[in-house]
Coordinates of C-alpha atoms and ligand atoms in Angstrom, one line a residue:
M1 CA -11.9 20.7 32.3
N2 CA -12.9 24.3 33.3
G3 CA -10.3 27.0 33.3
R4 CA -9.5 29.4 36.1
K5 CA -10.3 33.1 35.9
T6 CA -7.3 35.3 36.8
P7 CA -8.2 37.9 39.5
V8 CA -7.2 41.5 38.7
C9 CA -5.4 43.4 41.4
I10 CA -5.5 47.2 41.1
C11 CA -2.2 48.7 42.2
L12 CA -3.0 52.0 44.0
T13 CA -0.3 54.7 43.9
G14 CA -2.1 57.8 45.1
R15 CA -0.6 60.3 47.5
T16 CA -3.4 60.0 49.9
I17 CA -5.7 57.2 51.1
S18 CA -8.8 59.1 50.0
E19 CA -7.3 59.5 46.5
D20 CA -6.6 55.8 46.4
L21 CA -10.1 55.0 47.5
S22 CA -11.7 57.2 44.9
I23 CA -9.6 55.5 42.2
L24 CA -10.7 52.2 43.6
D25 CA -14.4 53.2 43.5
E26 CA -14.1 54.2 39.9
Q27 CA -12.6 50.9 38.9
R28 CA -14.4 48.7 41.5
S29 CA -16.5 46.8 39.0
Y30 CA -13.4 45.7 37.1
V31 CA -11.2 44.5 40.0
D32 CA -11.0 41.6 42.5
M33 CA -8.2 42.7 44.8
V34 CA -6.2 45.8 45.8
E35 CA -2.5 46.5 46.3
L36 CA -1.9 49.5 48.5
R37 CA 1.4 50.9 47.4
A38 CA 2.1 52.7 50.7
D39 CA 5.5 53.9 49.4
F40 CA 3.6 56.5 47.3
L41 CA 1.7 58.0 50.2
D42 CA 2.5 61.5 51.5
P43 CA 4.4 61.3 54.9
S44 CA 1.4 62.5 56.8
E45 CA -0.6 59.5 55.5
K46 CA 1.9 56.8 56.0
L47 CA 0.9 55.8 59.5
N48 CA -2.9 55.9 58.7
I49 CA -3.0 52.7 56.7
R50 CA -4.4 50.3 59.3
D51 CA -8.0 51.0 58.3
F52 CA -7.4 50.7 54.6
P53 CA -8.6 47.1 54.1
E54 CA -12.0 47.8 55.8
K55 CA -12.5 50.9 53.7
A56 CA -11.4 49.2 50.5
G57 CA -13.8 46.2 51.1
L58 CA -11.7 43.8 48.9
P59 CA -8.7 41.6 49.8
C60 CA -5.7 43.9 50.2
I61 CA -2.0 43.5 49.6
L62 CA 0.3 45.9 51.6
T63 CA 3.4 46.9 49.7
V64 CA 6.0 49.4 50.8
R65 CA 8.5 49.2 47.9
R66 CA 12.0 50.6 48.1
R67 CA 13.5 52.7 45.3
C68 CA 16.0 49.9 44.5
D69 CA 13.1 47.6 43.8
G70 CA 11.3 50.1 41.6
G71 CA 9.2 51.7 44.4
N72 CA 9.1 55.2 45.9
F73 CA 10.2 54.6 49.5
T74 CA 13.3 56.5 50.4
D75 CA 13.4 56.4 54.2
G76 CA 15.4 53.7 56.0
E77 CA 14.5 50.1 56.7
G78 CA 13.5 50.9 60.3
A79 CA 10.9 53.4 59.2
R80 CA 9.6 50.8 56.7
L81 CA 9.3 48.1 59.3
V82 CA 7.3 50.5 61.6
M83 CA 4.9 51.3 58.8
M84 CA 4.3 47.6 58.1
A85 CA 4.0 46.6 61.8
K86 CA 1.5 49.4 62.4
A87 CA -0.5 48.3 59.4
I88 CA -0.9 44.6 60.4
S89 CA -1.1 45.0 64.1
F90 CA -4.4 45.2 66.2
A91 CA -5.9 42.5 64.0
K92 CA -9.7 42.6 63.9
K93 CA -11.9 39.5 64.3
D94 CA -13.3 40.0 60.9
S95 CA -10.3 39.0 58.7
K96 CA -11.7 41.2 55.8
A97 CA -10.7 44.2 57.9
N98 CA -7.1 43.1 58.0
F99 CA -4.5 43.1 55.2
A100 CA -4.8 39.7 53.5
Y101 CA -1.3 39.8 52.1
I102 CA 2.0 41.7 52.8
D103 CA 4.8 41.9 50.2
L104 CA 8.2 41.3 51.7
E105 CA 11.3 41.4 49.5
D106 CA 13.6 38.3 49.4
D107 CA 16.3 40.2 51.4
F108 CA 13.9 41.6 54.0
H109 CA 13.6 39.0 56.8
V110 CA 12.3 40.3 60.2
D111 CA 11.3 37.3 62.4
T112 CA 8.9 39.3 64.7
L113 CA 7.1 40.9 61.7
E114 CA 6.7 37.5 60.0
E115 CA 5.5 35.9 63.1
A116 CA 2.9 38.6 63.6
C117 CA 1.8 38.1 60.0
R118 CA 1.4 34.4 60.5
T119 CA -0.5 34.9 63.8
F120 CA -2.9 37.4 62.4
G121 CA -3.5 35.6 59.1
T122 CA -1.7 38.0 56.7
R123 CA -0.1 35.9 54.0
I124 CA 3.5 36.7 53.1
I125 CA 4.3 37.4 49.4
R126 CA 8.1 36.9 49.1
S127 CA 9.1 39.0 46.2
C128 CA 12.1 39.7 43.9
H129 CA 12.2 42.3 41.1
Y130 CA 14.3 42.5 38.0
L131 CA 13.6 45.9 36.5
D132 CA 16.1 45.6 33.7
G133 CA 16.1 42.2 32.0
V134 CA 15.6 38.6 32.9
P135 CA 18.2 37.0 35.2
E136 CA 20.1 34.0 34.0
N137 CA 19.8 32.0 37.3
L138 CA 16.0 31.8 37.4
D139 CA 16.0 28.4 39.1
E140 CA 18.3 29.6 41.9
I141 CA 16.2 32.7 42.5
W142 CA 13.0 30.7 42.5
D143 CA 14.4 28.2 45.0
N144 CA 15.3 31.1 47.3
L145 CA 11.9 32.7 47.0
S146 CA 9.9 29.6 47.5
E147 CA 11.9 28.1 50.4
E148 CA 9.1 28.4 52.9
D149 CA 5.9 26.4 52.2
D150 CA 3.4 29.0 53.4
V151 CA 4.8 32.0 51.4
I152 CA 3.6 33.1 48.0
P153 CA 6.7 33.5 45.8
K154 CA 6.6 36.5 43.4
L155 CA 9.0 37.2 40.7
T156 CA 9.0 40.2 38.4
V157 CA 11.1 40.5 35.3
T158 CA 11.5 43.0 32.5
P159 CA 12.5 41.2 29.2
P160 CA 14.1 43.6 26.8
D161 CA 12.9 41.7 23.8
S162 CA 10.6 38.9 22.7
T163 CA 13.4 36.3 22.8
E164 CA 13.9 36.9 26.5
L165 CA 10.2 36.8 27.0
A166 CA 10.2 33.4 25.3
R167 CA 12.9 32.2 27.7
F168 CA 11.0 33.4 30.7
L169 CA 7.7 31.9 29.5
Q170 CA 9.3 28.5 28.9
W171 CA 10.9 28.6 32.3
S172 CA 7.6 29.4 33.9
A173 CA 6.2 26.2 32.5
T174 CA 8.7 24.2 34.6
L175 CA 7.5 25.6 37.9
P176 CA 5.5 23.4 40.3
D177 CA 1.8 24.0 40.8
R178 CA 1.6 26.2 43.8
E179 CA 0.3 29.7 44.6
K180 CA 2.7 32.1 43.0
I181 CA 2.8 35.5 41.3
L182 CA 4.7 36.0 38.0
M183 CA 4.8 39.4 36.5
V184 CA 6.4 40.5 33.3
M185 CA 7.0 44.3 32.9
G186 CA 7.7 46.4 29.8
E187 CA 6.0 46.5 26.4
V188 CA 6.9 43.0 25.3
G189 CA 5.5 41.7 28.6
V190 CA 1.9 43.0 27.9
P191 CA 0.6 39.7 26.7
A192 CA 2.0 37.9 29.8
R193 CA 0.2 40.4 32.0
I194 CA -3.1 39.9 30.2
L195 CA -2.7 36.1 30.1
A196 CA -0.9 35.9 33.5
G197 CA -3.0 32.9 34.5
R198 CA -1.4 30.9 31.6
L199 CA 1.9 31.4 33.4
G200 CA 0.4 30.0 36.5
S201 CA 0.2 33.4 38.2
M202 CA -2.6 33.6 40.8
L203 CA -3.3 37.2 39.8
T204 CA -2.4 40.0 37.5
F205 CA -1.8 43.6 38.3
A206 CA -3.4 46.7 36.7
S207 CA -3.2 50.4 37.5
V208 CA -4.7 53.7 36.6
P209 CA -2.7 57.0 36.5
S210 CA -4.6 59.9 38.0
S211 CA -3.9 63.3 39.3
G212 CA -0.6 63.0 41.2
A213 CA -0.6 59.2 41.0
T214 CA 1.7 57.4 38.7
W215 CA 1.6 54.2 36.6
A216 CA 2.9 51.6 39.0
A217 CA 4.9 49.6 36.5
P218 CA 5.8 49.9 32.8
G219 CA 3.4 47.9 30.6
Q220 CA 0.7 47.8 33.2
L221 CA -2.9 48.0 31.9
S222 CA -5.9 49.7 33.4
P223 CA -8.5 47.4 35.0
Q224 CA -11.1 48.8 32.6
V225 CA -9.0 47.9 29.6
L226 CA -8.4 44.4 31.0
S227 CA -12.1 44.0 31.5
T228 CA -13.6 45.6 28.4
I229 CA -11.0 44.7 25.8
Y230 CA -9.3 41.7 27.2
R231 CA -12.5 40.3 28.9
S232 CA -10.7 39.6 32.2
H233 CA -14.0 38.7 34.0
E234 CA -15.5 36.7 31.1
V235 CA -12.6 34.4 30.0
D236 CA -10.3 32.0 31.8
D237 CA -6.9 30.4 31.2
K238 CA -8.5 27.8 29.0
S239 CA -10.4 30.2 26.7
D240 CA -9.5 30.4 23.0
C241 CA -6.8 32.9 22.5
Y242 CA -6.0 34.9 19.3
V243 CA -3.0 37.1 19.0
L244 CA -2.0 40.2 17.1
L245 CA 1.6 39.9 15.9
G246 CA 3.4 43.1 15.1
A247 CA 6.0 45.6 16.3
K248 CA 5.8 47.4 19.7
S249 CA 3.5 50.0 18.1
I250 CA 0.6 47.5 18.1
I251 CA -0.2 48.3 21.7
G252 CA -3.2 50.4 21.4
S253 CA -4.2 48.9 18.0
M254 CA -7.9 48.7 17.2
S255 CA -7.8 45.0 16.3
P256 CA -8.1 43.5 19.9
F257 CA -11.0 45.8 20.5
L258 CA -12.8 44.9 17.2
H259 CA -12.2 41.1 17.7
S260 CA -13.0 41.0 21.4
R261 CA -16.3 42.8 20.8
A262 CA -17.2 40.4 18.1
F263 CA -16.2 37.4 20.2
R264 CA -18.4 38.7 23.0
D265 CA -21.4 39.4 20.7
A266 CA -21.1 35.9 19.0
G267 CA -21.0 34.2 22.5
K268 CA -17.4 32.9 21.9
D269 CA -15.2 32.0 24.9
A270 CA -12.3 33.8 23.3
L271 CA -10.1 36.9 23.5
M272 CA -7.5 38.7 21.3
V273 CA -4.2 39.8 22.8
P274 CA -1.4 42.0 21.3
L275 CA 2.0 40.3 21.1
P276 CA 4.5 43.1 20.4
S277 CA 7.7 41.5 19.2
D278 CA 11.0 42.2 17.5
S279 CA 11.6 38.8 16.1
I280 CA 9.0 36.6 14.2
K281 CA 10.8 33.4 15.4
A282 CA 10.4 34.4 19.1
A283 CA 6.9 35.7 18.5
L284 CA 5.9 32.3 17.1
E285 CA 7.4 30.5 20.1
N286 CA 5.4 32.8 22.4
V287 CA 2.2 32.1 20.4
R288 CA 2.8 28.4 21.0
F289 CA 3.3 29.0 24.7
F290 CA 0.0 30.9 25.0
G291 CA -1.8 28.1 22.9
A292 CA -3.1 30.7 20.4
K293 CA -5.6 29.3 17.8
G294 CA -5.1 32.1 15.3
A295 CA -3.1 35.3 14.7
A296 CA -3.6 38.6 13.0
V297 CA -0.3 39.7 11.5
T298 CA 0.8 43.3 10.9
V299 CA 3.9 45.4 10.2
P300 CA 6.7 44.3 10.1
F301 CA 5.9 40.6 10.0
K302 CA 3.4 40.2 7.1
E303 CA 6.3 39.1 4.8
E304 CA 8.7 37.8 7.4
V305 CA 6.2 35.2 8.4
L306 CA 6.0 33.5 5.0
P307 CA 8.8 31.0 5.5
F308 CA 7.0 29.7 8.6
L309 CA 3.8 28.9 6.8
T310 CA 2.9 25.4 5.8
F311 CA 0.0 26.6 3.6
Q312 CA -0.4 29.9 1.7
S313 CA -3.7 31.0 0.3
V314 CA -3.9 32.2 -3.3
D315 CA -4.1 35.8 -2.1
V316 CA -0.9 35.3 0.0
Q317 CA 0.9 33.9 -3.0
H318 CA -0.2 36.9 -5.2
I319 CA 0.3 39.6 -2.6
G320 CA 3.5 38.1 -1.1
A321 CA 2.2 39.0 2.4
C322 CA 0.1 37.3 5.1
N323 CA -2.2 39.1 7.6
T324 CA -4.0 36.1 9.1
I325 CA -2.8 32.7 10.5
V326 CA -4.8 29.8 11.5
F327 CA -2.8 27.4 13.7
R328 CA -3.7 23.9 12.7
D329 CA -2.4 20.6 14.0
D330 CA -0.4 20.2 10.8
G331 CA 1.1 23.7 10.8
L332 CA 0.5 27.3 10.1
A333 CA -2.0 28.2 7.4
G334 CA -1.5 31.7 6.1
Y335 CA -4.2 34.0 4.5
N336 CA -4.6 37.6 3.5
T337 CA -7.9 39.4 4.1
D338 CA -6.6 42.9 3.1
A339 CA -7.5 42.7 -0.6
D340 CA -11.0 41.5 0.1
G341 CA -11.3 44.2 2.9
F342 CA -10.3 46.9 0.4
E343 CA -12.5 45.6 -2.4
R344 CA -15.7 45.4 -0.2
S345 CA -15.2 48.8 1.4
A346 CA -14.3 50.5 -1.9
L347 CA -17.2 49.0 -3.9
E348 CA -19.6 50.0 -1.1
F349 CA -18.1 53.5 -1.2
L350 CA -18.6 53.7 -4.9
N351 CA -21.9 51.9 -4.9
R352 CA -20.7 49.6 -7.6
A353 CA -20.3 45.8 -8.2
D354 CA -16.8 46.1 -9.7
F355 CA -14.2 48.6 -11.0
R356 CA -14.7 48.0 -14.7
G357 CA -14.5 51.1 -16.8
M358 CA -12.8 53.1 -13.9
K359 CA -9.4 54.7 -14.1
V360 CA -7.7 54.6 -10.7
T361 CA -4.6 56.2 -9.2
L362 CA -2.9 54.1 -6.5
L363 CA -0.4 56.0 -4.3
G364 CA 2.2 53.7 -2.7
A365 CA 3.6 50.3 -3.5
G366 CA 4.2 48.8 0.0
G367 CA 2.3 45.9 1.6
A368 CA -1.1 47.6 1.7
A369 CA -0.8 48.8 -1.9
K370 CA 0.0 45.3 -3.0
S371 CA -3.4 44.1 -1.7
V372 CA -5.2 47.1 -3.3
A373 CA -3.5 46.4 -6.6
L374 CA -4.7 42.8 -6.6
A375 CA -8.3 43.8 -5.8
L376 CA -8.3 46.5 -8.5
Y377 CA -7.0 44.1 -11.0
R378 CA -9.5 41.3 -10.1
K379 CA -12.4 43.6 -10.4
G380 CA -11.4 45.2 -13.7
A381 CA -9.9 48.7 -13.0
E382 CA -7.4 50.5 -15.2
C383 CA -4.7 51.7 -12.9
I384 CA -1.6 53.8 -12.5
I385 CA 0.7 53.2 -9.5
L386 CA 2.7 56.1 -8.1
N387 CA 5.4 55.7 -5.5
R388 CA 8.4 57.5 -4.0
T389 CA 10.6 54.5 -5.0
I390 CA 9.7 54.1 -8.7
S391 CA 11.3 50.7 -9.0
T392 CA 8.8 49.1 -6.5
A393 CA 5.9 50.9 -8.3
R394 CA 7.1 49.4 -11.6
A395 CA 7.5 45.9 -10.2
L396 CA 4.0 46.0 -8.8
A397 CA 2.4 47.6 -11.9
R398 CA 4.0 45.1 -14.3
K399 CA 2.5 42.2 -12.4
Y400 CA -1.0 43.4 -13.4
G401 CA -0.4 45.2 -16.6
F402 CA -0.9 48.7 -14.9
R403 CA 1.1 51.9 -15.6
W404 CA 3.5 53.4 -13.0
G405 CA 5.2 56.7 -12.2
P406 CA 6.9 58.8 -9.5
L407 CA 4.9 60.3 -6.6
D408 CA 5.6 63.9 -7.4
D409 CA 4.5 66.7 -9.7
R410 CA 5.8 64.9 -12.8
A411 CA 2.7 62.6 -12.4
M412 CA 0.2 65.5 -12.4
D413 CA -1.2 64.8 -15.9
L414 CA -1.4 61.1 -15.2
I415 CA -3.4 61.6 -12.1
A416 CA -5.8 63.9 -13.9
E417 CA -6.3 61.0 -16.4
Y418 CA -6.7 58.3 -13.7
S419 CA -8.9 60.3 -11.4
D420 CA -12.2 58.4 -11.0
L421 CA -10.8 57.0 -7.8
I422 CA -7.6 57.9 -5.9
V423 CA -6.4 55.4 -3.4
Q424 CA -3.9 56.6 -0.8
A425 CA -1.9 53.6 0.4
T426 CA 1.3 55.2 1.6
S427 CA 2.0 55.7 5.3
I428 CA 2.1 59.5 4.8
G429 CA -0.3 61.1 7.3
M430 CA -0.6 58.1 9.6
Q431 CA -0.5 58.7 13.3
G432 CA 3.1 58.3 14.3
G433 CA 4.2 58.1 10.7
P434 CA 5.6 60.6 8.2
G435 CA 3.4 63.7 8.2
G436 CA 2.1 65.8 5.3
D437 CA 0.0 65.4 2.2
P438 CA 1.3 62.9 -0.5
L439 CA -0.6 64.8 -3.2
S440 CA 0.3 68.3 -2.2
F441 CA 1.2 69.0 -5.8
Y442 CA -2.2 68.0 -7.2
E443 CA -5.4 70.2 -7.1
F444 CA -8.7 68.3 -6.7
D445 CA -11.5 69.6 -8.9
G446 CA -14.2 67.8 -6.9
H447 CA -15.1 65.0 -9.2
E448 CA -12.5 62.6 -7.8
R449 CA -13.4 60.0 -5.1
V450 CA -10.6 59.7 -2.6
F451 CA -10.0 56.6 -0.4
D452 CA -7.3 56.9 2.2
L453 CA -6.4 53.6 3.8
I454 CA -5.3 55.4 6.9
Y455 CA -7.9 55.4 9.7
N456 CA -5.9 57.1 12.5
P457 CA -6.3 60.0 12.2
G458 CA -9.9 59.7 10.8
K459 CA -9.2 62.5 8.3
T460 CA -5.7 62.9 7.0
Q461 CA -4.5 66.2 5.4
V462 CA -5.2 64.9 1.9
L463 CA -8.7 63.8 2.8
K464 CA -9.4 67.2 4.4
R465 CA -8.2 68.9 1.2
A466 CA -10.2 66.6 -1.1
E467 CA -13.4 67.1 1.0
A468 CA -12.9 70.9 0.9
A469 CA -12.7 70.7 -2.9
G470 CA -16.1 68.8 -3.0
C471 CA -14.7 65.2 -3.4
Q472 CA -16.4 62.2 -1.8
I473 CA -14.0 60.8 0.7
L474 CA -13.5 57.6 2.7
N475 CA -10.9 56.6 5.4
G476 CA -9.6 53.1 6.1
Y477 CA -11.8 52.2 9.0
R478 CA -14.4 50.2 6.9
M479 CA -11.5 48.3 5.3
L480 CA -10.1 47.5 8.7
C481 CA -13.5 46.2 9.8
Y482 CA -14.0 44.1 6.6
Q483 CA -10.5 42.6 6.8
A484 CA -11.1 41.8 10.5
A485 CA -14.4 40.2 9.7
G486 CA -12.6 38.1 7.1
Q487 CA -10.2 37.0 9.8
Y488 CA -13.0 35.9 12.0
R489 CA -14.5 33.9 9.2
L490 CA -11.2 32.0 8.7
W491 CA -10.6 31.4 12.5
M492 CA -14.1 30.4 13.4
G493 CA -15.3 28.9 10.1
E494 CA -18.6 30.8 10.3
E495 CA -20.1 34.2 9.3
P496 CA -18.8 37.1 11.5
P497 CA -21.3 39.0 13.7
D498 CA -22.5 42.4 12.7
S499 CA -20.6 44.1 15.5
Y500 CA -17.5 44.3 13.2
F501 CA -19.4 47.1 11.4
A502 CA -20.7 48.9 14.4
V503 CA -19.2 52.4 14.8
Ligands
NDP601 P1 4.7 49.8 4.0 O1 5.7 50.2 5.0 O2 4.7 48.4 3.5 O3 4.6 50.8 2.8 C1 4.7 52.2 3.0 C2 4.4 52.9 1.7 O4 4.4 54.3 2.0 C3 5.5 52.7 0.6 O5 4.8 52.9 -0.6 C4 6.5 53.9 0.9 O6 7.2 54.3 -0.2 C5 5.5 55.0 1.3 N1 6.1 56.0 2.1 C6 6.5 55.8 3.4 N2 7.1 57.0 3.8 C7 7.1 57.8 2.8 C8 7.5 59.2 2.7 N3 8.0 59.9 3.7 N4 7.4 59.8 1.4 C9 6.8 59.1 0.4 N5 6.3 57.8 0.5 C10 6.5 57.2 1.7 O7 3.3 50.1 4.8 P2 1.9 49.4 4.5 O8 1.7 49.3 3.0 O9 1.6 48.2 5.3 O10 0.9 50.5 5.1 C11 0.6 51.7 4.4 C12 -0.6 52.5 5.0 O11 -1.8 51.7 4.9 C13 -0.4 52.6 6.5 O12 -0.7 54.0 6.9 C14 -1.4 51.7 7.2 O13 -1.9 52.2 8.3 C15 -2.5 51.6 6.1 N6 -3.2 50.3 6.1 C16 -4.5 50.3 6.4 C17 -5.2 49.1 6.4 C18 -6.7 49.1 6.6 O14 -7.2 48.1 6.9 N7 -7.3 50.3 6.6 C19 -4.5 47.8 6.2 C20 -3.1 47.9 5.9 C21 -2.5 49.2 5.9 P3 8.6 53.6 -0.6 O15 8.3 52.3 -1.3 O16 9.3 54.7 -1.4 O17 9.3 53.4 0.7

């Protein structure tokens, strides 16, 4: 059975009609519908909205949202009614020149306005907004919203965490098959916006902030992002879905971009969606709801996911962390592509087949360092591991017969001895992480090759300093690409396309 594409509705929150129309023109190729948020218009524009649908040239929703519902309309209900009435009146023969929909809140019932809407063919969206949480009495609210057969019920909720998102998603699956709009705001709601069709929602909303305009709702994505990264016009609600599991910081991660580009280039009917979560248990419930076939796993779930795996690859067992899941009929199969990603990018950087005969300093003993240590051991390096917490450096080093030490000037002589390659695997210098230079106490003499696993920023302080001293340097972008290509191989069972390595 073929799936259904989810139309993207751009929510326009400019201060003037011409500003709204110019935003629409920029985004036109990515959108199917328009919501005019007339509550954001300047007072002088508010009575000039009648011609908007004709100018927009796409099906339009008229919304005049009050402050209490998350909008910007502060005048009284009488003024709101006049605005709406003027907008839908003098209906034109060509229905495309009229508002196709009007959003009326569940407590706003004006018989004459509704009769006019029904007469002129403007469909009523009956809406209710929860801007802080998910209400307990969802069934009762829904019964109230969907009382009339010809209205389109719309419910917006804002789950504070992934457990509440799970509750809402599971409830949405109990709803009858009718035209409806379900919107999930906030960061944890991002996957539900991208995959709105899987909740049975007839559309999803997107918006673009511009000069003077504001983002219409927290967690809303731009039409361009929905189209280019999340393939809104290529995939449908039956396409294969892959998810990125991690903390809230994964919104904006490179992974969905890398994978979606590869899926497109390989002709796959698939997309990758971030699933920012605060609980691995709820995250996995949400994965099941969306019917995901595979997951990329990142901080903080790489270790927390282990008890849920029914199969662990050899690398997962050695490293003690999983960055890739394949969802099989018999359970969750866990893999780790980080060690391989490091090995390939490092050997390419060094132009070597292995690390034999090389003396390597590894900075850090966290999740990433564990993958690096395995790869260095497998391919024959001699290594010293330096870490702020010496006990974790010692535990990791002992596993592979490496040396260990503190990450400070006491290690200066050891670094000089193990300086063919220096691998930076702490989070120091990472965008949003602790700033600084983890090797500030060490002076490069130019012969060292320095590989920093961080790829954002492209050049950390330590890489800049090493480069200035004449060292060859590499950031973590190639490793990211290799580990992502490894994930594709596991999910699809075939060789990844070259696009993983395109800049
Ligand atoms: P973890 O949280 O597991 O480990 C963090 C490491 O950084 C630990 O060794 C920790 O030391 C050290 N550290 C953190 N803060 C400080 C500080 N203020 N001073 C000294 N040491 C500190 O993170 P990961 O191992 O998962 O990630 C580490 C880095 O590797 C990240 O920047 C990440 O972006 C990058 N990475 C890149 C990948 C790629 O494909 N290119 C893949 C995976 C990760 P301590 O033990 O003392 O806390």
